[in-house]
Amino acid sequence: MRQIVLDTETTGLSASDGHRIIEIGCVELINRRLTGRNLHRFVNPERDIDEGAIAVHGITLDQLRDKPRFADVAEEFIEFVSGAELLIHNAPFDIGFLDAEMLRLKRPGMAAVVGAVTDTLAMARELHPGRRNSLDALCDRYGISNAHRTLHGALLDAELLADVYLAMTRGQDSLEIAGQGGVDGGSGEMLGDWPPRGGVRLSDSPAALAAHAAMLADIAAETGQPSLWERESISG
């Protein structure tokens, strides 16, 4: 399973107002493991950047004048994300900007390029209803250091989000293994088909129940206390 954790920085808040992408950061995961293969590009937006946006990411137009346009990096970007599941925090924002850039190039939108899009913000809100679920808040919640994050940056935020996503979905590893009849990492017990194939079903006939009760009585007489079976039944 190939996943790409993606983040962008932009000239402003709304693609519908003509704002553009100025930075793209992508981090690759394969089978829930970081591969070390990333894509990071700064982009010349060919327009001014809102002061409010600069306050968030610290990137000015002067820093981008010698950078490639989106049209110049589009093929490389499409090839990197093609067929993968995108993991994005507040996905509608980034997808809206990417779709707008693709439309300018008369290219299909992201839905035609990638396999799926997962909004990690929606996922976090479902896991932690009523709590703050910004990237910074999730880093704090899951013990992921973001001390080096003084401003937003597409690659830095994608790297942090990759760690957050893996922490949020850590239980999926044991669930997938359990479904394959593997070992439960939490208990060390074998999991799989239930009841186990090849087992013997005990009769619940009156004679069998009487024999079982007699066995429990023998255990209690020998140990001086109720059997574990009886103690668990009482506590349950």
PDB file of C-alpha atoms in Angstrom:
ATOM      1  CA  MET A   1       0.000   0.000   0.000  1.00  0.00           C
ATOM      2  CA  ARG A   2       1.520   3.313  -1.110  1.00  0.00           C
ATOM      3  CA  GLN A   3       0.501   6.517   0.635  1.00  0.00           C
ATOM      4  CA  ILE A   4       1.700  10.082   0.157  1.00  0.00           C
ATOM      5  CA  VAL A   5       1.439  12.557   3.018  1.00  0.00           C
ATOM      6  CA  LEU A   6       0.987  15.934   1.359  1.00  0.00           C
ATOM      7  CA  ASP A   7       0.945  19.574   2.385  1.00  0.00           C
ATOM      8  CA  THR A   8       0.982  22.845   0.486  1.00  0.00           C
ATOM      9  CA  GLU A   9       1.589  26.503   1.259  1.00  0.00           C
ATOM     10  CA  THR A  10      -0.281  29.151  -0.701  1.00  0.00           C
ATOM     11  CA  THR A  11      -0.511  32.861  -1.448  1.00  0.00           C
ATOM     12  CA  GLY A  12      -3.827  33.151   0.400  1.00  0.00           C
ATOM     13  CA  LEU A  13      -6.849  31.350   1.749  1.00  0.00           C
ATOM     14  CA  SER A  14      -9.029  30.705  -1.301  1.00  0.00           C
ATOM     15  CA  ALA A  15      -8.196  29.132  -4.655  1.00  0.00           C
ATOM     16  CA  SER A  16     -11.461  30.533  -6.034  1.00  0.00           C
ATOM     17  CA  ASP A  17     -10.060  34.036  -5.469  1.00  0.00           C
ATOM     18  CA  GLY A  18      -7.091  33.268  -7.705  1.00  0.00           C
ATOM     19  CA  HIS A  19      -4.615  32.386  -4.972  1.00  0.00           C
ATOM     20  CA  ARG A  20      -1.855  29.969  -5.950  1.00  0.00           C
ATOM     21  CA  ILE A  21       0.366  27.259  -4.536  1.00  0.00           C
ATOM     22  CA  ILE A  22       3.879  28.361  -3.554  1.00  0.00           C
ATOM     23  CA  GLU A  23       5.236  25.214  -1.891  1.00  0.00           C
ATOM     24  CA  ILE A  24       4.531  21.474  -2.135  1.00  0.00           C
ATOM     25  CA  GLY A  25       5.795  18.869   0.326  1.00  0.00           C
ATOM     26  CA  CYS A  26       5.230  15.116  -0.106  1.00  0.00           C
ATOM     27  CA  VAL A  27       6.400  12.226   2.087  1.00  0.00           C
ATOM     28  CA  GLU A  28       6.113   8.611   0.905  1.00  0.00           C
ATOM     29  CA  LEU A  29       4.842   5.718   3.030  1.00  0.00           C
ATOM     30  CA  ILE A  30       4.781   2.128   1.816  1.00  0.00           C
ATOM     31  CA  ASN A  31       3.008  -0.418   4.002  1.00  0.00           C
ATOM     32  CA  ARG A  32       2.917   2.180   6.798  1.00  0.00           C
ATOM     33  CA  ARG A  33       6.671   2.696   6.734  1.00  0.00           C
ATOM     34  CA  LEU A  34       8.528   5.874   5.813  1.00  0.00           C
ATOM     35  CA  THR A  35      10.656   5.185   2.762  1.00  0.00           C
ATOM     36  CA  GLY A  36      12.800   8.320   2.933  1.00  0.00           C
ATOM     37  CA  ARG A  37      11.580   9.283  -0.538  1.00  0.00           C
ATOM     38  CA  ASN A  38      10.141  12.796  -0.536  1.00  0.00           C
ATOM     39  CA  LEU A  39       9.197  15.481  -3.037  1.00  0.00           C
ATOM     40  CA  HIS A  40       9.677  19.134  -2.100  1.00  0.00           C
ATOM     41  CA  ARG A  41       9.316  22.080  -4.461  1.00  0.00           C
ATOM     42  CA  PHE A  42       8.948  25.838  -4.097  1.00  0.00           C
ATOM     43  CA  VAL A  43       6.805  27.404  -6.828  1.00  0.00           C
ATOM     44  CA  ASN A  44       6.686  30.891  -8.307  1.00  0.00           C
ATOM     45  CA  PRO A  45       2.993  31.871  -8.045  1.00  0.00           C
ATOM     46  CA  GLU A  46       3.307  34.769 -10.496  1.00  0.00           C
ATOM     47  CA  ARG A  47       1.203  36.924  -8.177  1.00  0.00           C
ATOM     48  CA  ASP A  48       1.420  38.736  -4.841  1.00  0.00           C
ATOM     49  CA  ILE A  49       1.261  36.872  -1.533  1.00  0.00           C
ATOM     50  CA  ASP A  50      -1.163  38.071   1.151  1.00  0.00           C
ATOM     51  CA  GLU A  51       0.439  39.500   4.276  1.00  0.00           C
ATOM     52  CA  GLY A  52      -1.654  37.138   6.397  1.00  0.00           C
ATOM     53  CA  ALA A  53      -0.247  34.165   4.495  1.00  0.00           C
ATOM     54  CA  ILE A  54       3.329  35.419   4.888  1.00  0.00           C
ATOM     55  CA  ALA A  55       2.742  35.623   8.642  1.00  0.00           C
ATOM     56  CA  VAL A  56       1.878  31.908   8.606  1.00  0.00           C
ATOM     57  CA  HIS A  57       4.635  30.478   6.388  1.00  0.00           C
ATOM     58  CA  GLY A  58       7.185  33.309   6.156  1.00  0.00           C
ATOM     59  CA  ILE A  59       7.639  32.958   2.381  1.00  0.00           C
ATOM     60  CA  THR A  60       7.809  36.157   0.319  1.00  0.00           C
ATOM     61  CA  LEU A  61       7.459  36.686  -3.422  1.00  0.00           C
ATOM     62  CA  ASP A  62      11.096  37.849  -3.645  1.00  0.00           C
ATOM     63  CA  GLN A  63      12.167  34.391  -2.419  1.00  0.00           C
ATOM     64  CA  LEU A  64      10.181  32.735  -5.201  1.00  0.00           C
ATOM     65  CA  ARG A  65      10.973  34.842  -8.264  1.00  0.00           C
ATOM     66  CA  ASP A  66      13.660  32.428  -9.482  1.00  0.00           C
ATOM     67  CA  LYS A  67      11.650  29.289  -8.688  1.00  0.00           C
ATOM     68  CA  PRO A  68       9.814  27.183 -11.323  1.00  0.00           C
ATOM     69  CA  ARG A  69       6.153  27.738 -12.035  1.00  0.00           C
ATOM     70  CA  PHE A  70       3.612  25.041 -11.179  1.00  0.00           C
ATOM     71  CA  ALA A  71       3.462  24.174 -14.875  1.00  0.00           C
ATOM     72  CA  ASP A  72       7.177  23.371 -14.723  1.00  0.00           C
ATOM     73  CA  VAL A  73       6.846  20.904 -11.816  1.00  0.00           C
ATOM     74  CA  ALA A  74       3.425  19.465 -12.650  1.00  0.00           C
ATOM     75  CA  GLU A  75       4.656  16.338 -14.457  1.00  0.00           C
ATOM     76  CA  GLU A  76       7.108  15.487 -11.694  1.00  0.00           C
ATOM     77  CA  PHE A  77       4.421  16.004  -9.066  1.00  0.00           C
ATOM     78  CA  ILE A  78       1.822  13.930 -10.935  1.00  0.00           C
ATOM     79  CA  GLU A  79       4.273  11.083 -11.397  1.00  0.00           C
ATOM     80  CA  PHE A  80       5.164  11.105  -7.683  1.00  0.00           C
ATOM     81  CA  VAL A  81       1.572  10.935  -6.392  1.00  0.00           C
ATOM     82  CA  SER A  82       0.016   8.885  -9.196  1.00  0.00           C
ATOM     83  CA  GLY A  83      -2.136   6.014  -7.925  1.00  0.00           C
ATOM     84  CA  ALA A  84      -1.295   6.627  -4.256  1.00  0.00           C
ATOM     85  CA  GLU A  85      -3.612   7.414  -1.369  1.00  0.00           C
ATOM     86  CA  LEU A  86      -3.093  11.037  -0.351  1.00  0.00           C
ATOM     87  CA  LEU A  87      -3.099  11.835   3.380  1.00  0.00           C
ATOM     88  CA  ILE A  88      -3.822  15.534   3.925  1.00  0.00           C
ATOM     89  CA  HIS A  89      -4.760  17.548   7.010  1.00  0.00           C
ATOM     90  CA  ASN A  90      -7.840  19.526   5.963  1.00  0.00           C
ATOM     91  CA  ALA A  91      -7.824  17.884   2.548  1.00  0.00           C
ATOM     92  CA  PRO A  92     -10.491  20.096   0.883  1.00  0.00           C
ATOM     93  CA  PHE A  93      -8.150  23.100   1.196  1.00  0.00           C
ATOM     94  CA  ASP A  94      -5.123  21.517  -0.495  1.00  0.00           C
ATOM     95  CA  ILE A  95      -7.145  19.562  -3.057  1.00  0.00           C
ATOM     96  CA  GLY A  96      -8.995  22.749  -4.000  1.00  0.00           C
ATOM     97  CA  PHE A  97      -5.703  24.490  -4.756  1.00  0.00           C
ATOM     98  CA  LEU A  98      -4.233  21.503  -6.596  1.00  0.00           C
ATOM     99  CA  ASP A  99      -7.375  21.100  -8.709  1.00  0.00           C
ATOM    100  CA  ALA A 100      -7.260  24.802  -9.584  1.00  0.00           C
ATOM    101  CA  GLU A 101      -3.632  24.515 -10.681  1.00  0.00           C
ATOM    102  CA  MET A 102      -4.434  21.452 -12.780  1.00  0.00           C
ATOM    103  CA  LEU A 103      -7.401  23.233 -14.353  1.00  0.00           C
ATOM    104  CA  ARG A 104      -5.114  26.082 -15.445  1.00  0.00           C
ATOM    105  CA  LEU A 105      -3.048  23.487 -17.279  1.00  0.00           C
ATOM    106  CA  LYS A 106      -6.182  21.910 -18.760  1.00  0.00           C
ATOM    107  CA  ARG A 107      -5.344  18.701 -16.911  1.00  0.00           C
ATOM    108  CA  PRO A 108      -7.713  16.376 -14.999  1.00  0.00           C
ATOM    109  CA  GLY A 109      -8.175  17.078 -11.284  1.00  0.00           C
ATOM    110  CA  MET A 110      -6.568  15.103  -8.489  1.00  0.00           C
ATOM    111  CA  ALA A 111      -9.395  12.547  -8.358  1.00  0.00           C
ATOM    112  CA  ALA A 112      -8.215  11.276 -11.749  1.00  0.00           C
ATOM    113  CA  VAL A 113      -4.570  11.120 -10.637  1.00  0.00           C
ATOM    114  CA  VAL A 114      -4.542   9.508  -7.189  1.00  0.00           C
ATOM    115  CA  GLY A 115      -6.116   6.382  -5.784  1.00  0.00           C
ATOM    116  CA  ALA A 116      -7.871   8.047  -2.848  1.00  0.00           C
ATOM    117  CA  VAL A 117      -7.734  11.069  -0.552  1.00  0.00           C
ATOM    118  CA  THR A 118      -7.944  10.758   3.241  1.00  0.00           C
ATOM    119  CA  ASP A 119      -8.584  13.842   5.349  1.00  0.00           C
ATOM    120  CA  THR A 120      -6.590  13.357   8.555  1.00  0.00           C
ATOM    121  CA  LEU A 121      -8.358  16.344  10.148  1.00  0.00           C
ATOM    122  CA  ALA A 122     -11.731  14.592   9.736  1.00  0.00           C
ATOM    123  CA  MET A 123     -10.141  11.414  11.090  1.00  0.00           C
ATOM    124  CA  ALA A 124      -8.780  13.258  14.143  1.00  0.00           C
ATOM    125  CA  ARG A 125     -12.143  14.919  14.827  1.00  0.00           C
ATOM    126  CA  GLU A 126     -13.792  11.503  14.831  1.00  0.00           C
ATOM    127  CA  LEU A 127     -11.167  10.100  17.209  1.00  0.00           C
ATOM    128  CA  HIS A 128     -11.071  13.175  19.477  1.00  0.00           C
ATOM    129  CA  PRO A 129     -14.471  14.911  19.302  1.00  0.00           C
ATOM    130  CA  GLY A 130     -14.697  18.295  20.947  1.00  0.00           C
ATOM    131  CA  ARG A 131     -10.927  18.709  21.197  1.00  0.00           C
ATOM    132  CA  ARG A 132      -8.425  20.790  19.242  1.00  0.00           C
ATOM    133  CA  ASN A 133      -7.168  18.791  16.267  1.00  0.00           C
ATOM    134  CA  SER A 134      -4.701  21.120  14.615  1.00  0.00           C
ATOM    135  CA  LEU A 135      -1.379  19.581  13.618  1.00  0.00           C
ATOM    136  CA  ASP A 136       0.307  21.210  16.617  1.00  0.00           C
ATOM    137  CA  ALA A 137      -2.381  19.911  18.993  1.00  0.00           C
ATOM    138  CA  LEU A 138      -2.052  16.388  17.602  1.00  0.00           C
ATOM    139  CA  CYS A 139       1.734  16.504  17.924  1.00  0.00           C
ATOM    140  CA  ASP A 140       1.291  17.387  21.605  1.00  0.00           C
ATOM    141  CA  ARG A 141      -1.350  14.668  22.087  1.00  0.00           C
ATOM    142  CA  TYR A 142       0.784  11.939  20.546  1.00  0.00           C
ATOM    143  CA  GLY A 143       4.127  13.056  21.969  1.00  0.00           C
ATOM    144  CA  ILE A 144       5.649  14.086  18.628  1.00  0.00           C
ATOM    145  CA  SER A 145       8.228  16.854  18.920  1.00  0.00           C
ATOM    146  CA  ASN A 146       7.445  19.931  16.850  1.00  0.00           C
ATOM    147  CA  ALA A 147       9.752  22.314  18.713  1.00  0.00           C
ATOM    148  CA  HIS A 148      11.535  23.114  15.439  1.00  0.00           C
ATOM    149  CA  ARG A 149       8.268  24.295  13.851  1.00  0.00           C
ATOM    150  CA  THR A 150       8.127  28.060  14.298  1.00  0.00           C
ATOM    151  CA  LEU A 151       6.435  28.653  10.925  1.00  0.00           C
ATOM    152  CA  HIS A 152       4.413  26.442   8.614  1.00  0.00           C
ATOM    153  CA  GLY A 153       6.380  24.693   5.873  1.00  0.00           C
ATOM    154  CA  ALA A 154       5.004  22.150   3.401  1.00  0.00           C
ATOM    155  CA  LEU A 155       7.688  19.480   3.793  1.00  0.00           C
ATOM    156  CA  LEU A 156       8.076  19.946   7.553  1.00  0.00           C
ATOM    157  CA  ASP A 157       4.312  19.769   8.058  1.00  0.00           C
ATOM    158  CA  ALA A 158       4.057  16.670   5.843  1.00  0.00           C
ATOM    159  CA  GLU A 159       6.786  14.967   7.882  1.00  0.00           C
ATOM    160  CA  LEU A 160       5.022  15.802  11.149  1.00  0.00           C
ATOM    161  CA  LEU A 161       1.668  14.678   9.745  1.00  0.00           C
ATOM    162  CA  ALA A 162       3.190  11.352   8.693  1.00  0.00           C
ATOM    163  CA  ASP A 163       4.237  10.742  12.313  1.00  0.00           C
ATOM    164  CA  VAL A 164       0.816  11.841  13.586  1.00  0.00           C
ATOM    165  CA  TYR A 165      -1.019   9.605  11.109  1.00  0.00           C
ATOM    166  CA  LEU A 166       1.038   6.568  12.082  1.00  0.00           C
ATOM    167  CA  ALA A 167       0.367   7.301  15.762  1.00  0.00           C
ATOM    168  CA  MET A 168      -3.380   7.786  15.198  1.00  0.00           C
ATOM    169  CA  THR A 169      -3.693   4.529  13.268  1.00  0.00           C
ATOM    170  CA  ARG A 170      -1.194   2.406  15.177  1.00  0.00           C
ATOM    171  CA  GLY A 171      -3.853  -0.144  16.150  1.00  0.00           C
ATOM    172  CA  GLN A 172      -4.377  -1.041  12.500  1.00  0.00           C
ATOM    173  CA  ASP A 173      -1.205  -3.130  12.545  1.00  0.00           C
ATOM    174  CA  SER A 174      -2.537  -5.607  15.115  1.00  0.00           C
ATOM    175  CA  LEU A 175      -5.995  -5.590  13.542  1.00  0.00           C
ATOM    176  CA  GLU A 176      -4.577  -6.508  10.146  1.00  0.00           C
ATOM    177  CA  ILE A 177      -2.426  -9.256  11.672  1.00  0.00           C
ATOM    178  CA  ALA A 178      -5.388 -10.592  13.657  1.00  0.00           C
ATOM    179  CA  GLY A 179      -7.428 -10.879  10.508  1.00  0.00           C
ATOM    180  CA  GLN A 180      -4.681 -13.042   9.019  1.00  0.00           C
ATOM    181  CA  GLY A 181      -4.535 -15.440  11.966  1.00  0.00           C
ATOM    182  CA  GLY A 182      -1.314 -13.887  13.316  1.00  0.00           C
ATOM    183  CA  VAL A 183      -0.166 -12.886  16.786  1.00  0.00           C
ATOM    184  CA  ASP A 184      -1.827 -10.115  18.781  1.00  0.00           C
ATOM    185  CA  GLY A 185       1.022  -7.729  19.543  1.00  0.00           C
ATOM    186  CA  GLY A 186      -0.675  -6.632  22.761  1.00  0.00           C
ATOM    187  CA  SER A 187      -1.244 -10.072  24.345  1.00  0.00           C
ATOM    188  CA  GLY A 188       1.119 -12.376  22.491  1.00  0.00           C
ATOM    189  CA  GLU A 189      -1.789 -14.760  21.835  1.00  0.00           C
ATOM    190  CA  MET A 190      -2.507 -16.359  18.497  1.00  0.00           C
ATOM    191  CA  LEU A 191      -5.506 -14.894  16.719  1.00  0.00           C
ATOM    192  CA  GLY A 192      -7.501 -16.161  13.775  1.00  0.00           C
ATOM    193  CA  ASP A 193     -10.648 -18.166  13.104  1.00  0.00           C
ATOM    194  CA  TRP A 194     -12.936 -18.537  16.124  1.00  0.00           C
ATOM    195  CA  PRO A 195     -13.731 -21.062  17.372  1.00  0.00           C
ATOM    196  CA  PRO A 196     -10.369 -22.646  16.450  1.00  0.00           C
ATOM    197  CA  ARG A 197     -10.635 -25.260  13.756  1.00  0.00           C
ATOM    198  CA  GLY A 198     -10.099 -28.828  14.966  1.00  0.00           C
ATOM    199  CA  GLY A 199     -11.282 -28.114  18.512  1.00  0.00           C
ATOM    200  CA  VAL A 200     -13.582 -30.426  20.434  1.00  0.00           C
ATOM    201  CA  ARG A 201     -16.975 -29.036  21.386  1.00  0.00           C
ATOM    202  CA  LEU A 202     -17.861 -29.978  24.979  1.00  0.00           C
ATOM    203  CA  SER A 203     -21.331 -31.363  25.618  1.00  0.00           C
ATOM    204  CA  ASP A 204     -23.703 -29.334  27.765  1.00  0.00           C
ATOM    205  CA  SER A 205     -25.761 -32.406  28.685  1.00  0.00           C
ATOM    206  CA  PRO A 206     -26.833 -32.844  32.365  1.00  0.00           C
ATOM    207  CA  ALA A 207     -24.263 -35.633  32.800  1.00  0.00           C
ATOM    208  CA  ALA A 208     -21.438 -33.460  31.435  1.00  0.00           C
ATOM    209  CA  LEU A 209     -22.421 -30.513  33.620  1.00  0.00           C
ATOM    210  CA  ALA A 210     -22.549 -32.775  36.696  1.00  0.00           C
ATOM    211  CA  ALA A 211     -19.081 -34.147  35.895  1.00  0.00           C
ATOM    212  CA  HIS A 212     -17.764 -30.618  35.469  1.00  0.00           C
ATOM    213  CA  ALA A 213     -19.209 -29.558  38.841  1.00  0.00           C
ATOM    214  CA  ALA A 214     -17.669 -32.608  40.511  1.00  0.00           C
ATOM    215  CA  MET A 215     -14.267 -31.744  39.035  1.00  0.00           C
ATOM    216  CA  LEU A 216     -14.499 -28.163  40.356  1.00  0.00           C
ATOM    217  CA  ALA A 217     -15.448 -29.524  43.797  1.00  0.00           C
ATOM    218  CA  ASP A 218     -12.393 -31.826  43.767  1.00  0.00           C
ATOM    219  CA  ILE A 219     -10.131 -28.867  42.884  1.00  0.00           C
ATOM    220  CA  ALA A 220     -11.593 -26.779  45.701  1.00  0.00           C
ATOM    221  CA  ALA A 221     -11.163 -29.614  48.210  1.00  0.00           C
ATOM    222  CA  GLU A 222      -7.540 -30.144  47.219  1.00  0.00           C
ATOM    223  CA  THR A 223      -6.477 -26.457  47.144  1.00  0.00           C
ATOM    224  CA  GLY A 224      -8.672 -25.161  49.955  1.00  0.00           C
ATOM    225  CA  GLN A 225     -10.181 -22.451  47.769  1.00  0.00           C
ATOM    226  CA  PRO A 226     -12.601 -22.160  44.847  1.00  0.00           C
ATOM    227  CA  SER A 227     -11.176 -22.987  41.425  1.00  0.00           C
ATOM    228  CA  LEU A 228     -10.096 -20.197  39.092  1.00  0.00           C
ATOM    229  CA  TRP A 229     -13.145 -20.968  36.938  1.00  0.00           C
ATOM    230  CA  GLU A 230     -15.461 -20.330  39.913  1.00  0.00           C
ATOM    231  CA  ARG A 231     -13.577 -17.196  41.043  1.00  0.00           C
ATOM    232  CA  GLU A 232     -13.760 -15.699  37.565  1.00  0.00           C
ATOM    233  CA  SER A 233     -17.479 -16.562  37.336  1.00  0.00           C
ATOM    234  CA  ILE A 234     -18.148 -14.837  40.658  1.00  0.00           C
ATOM    235  CA  SER A 235     -16.087 -11.708  39.799  1.00  0.00           C
ATOM    236  CA  GLY A 236     -17.695 -11.510  36.343  1.00  0.00           C
TER     237      GLY A 236
END
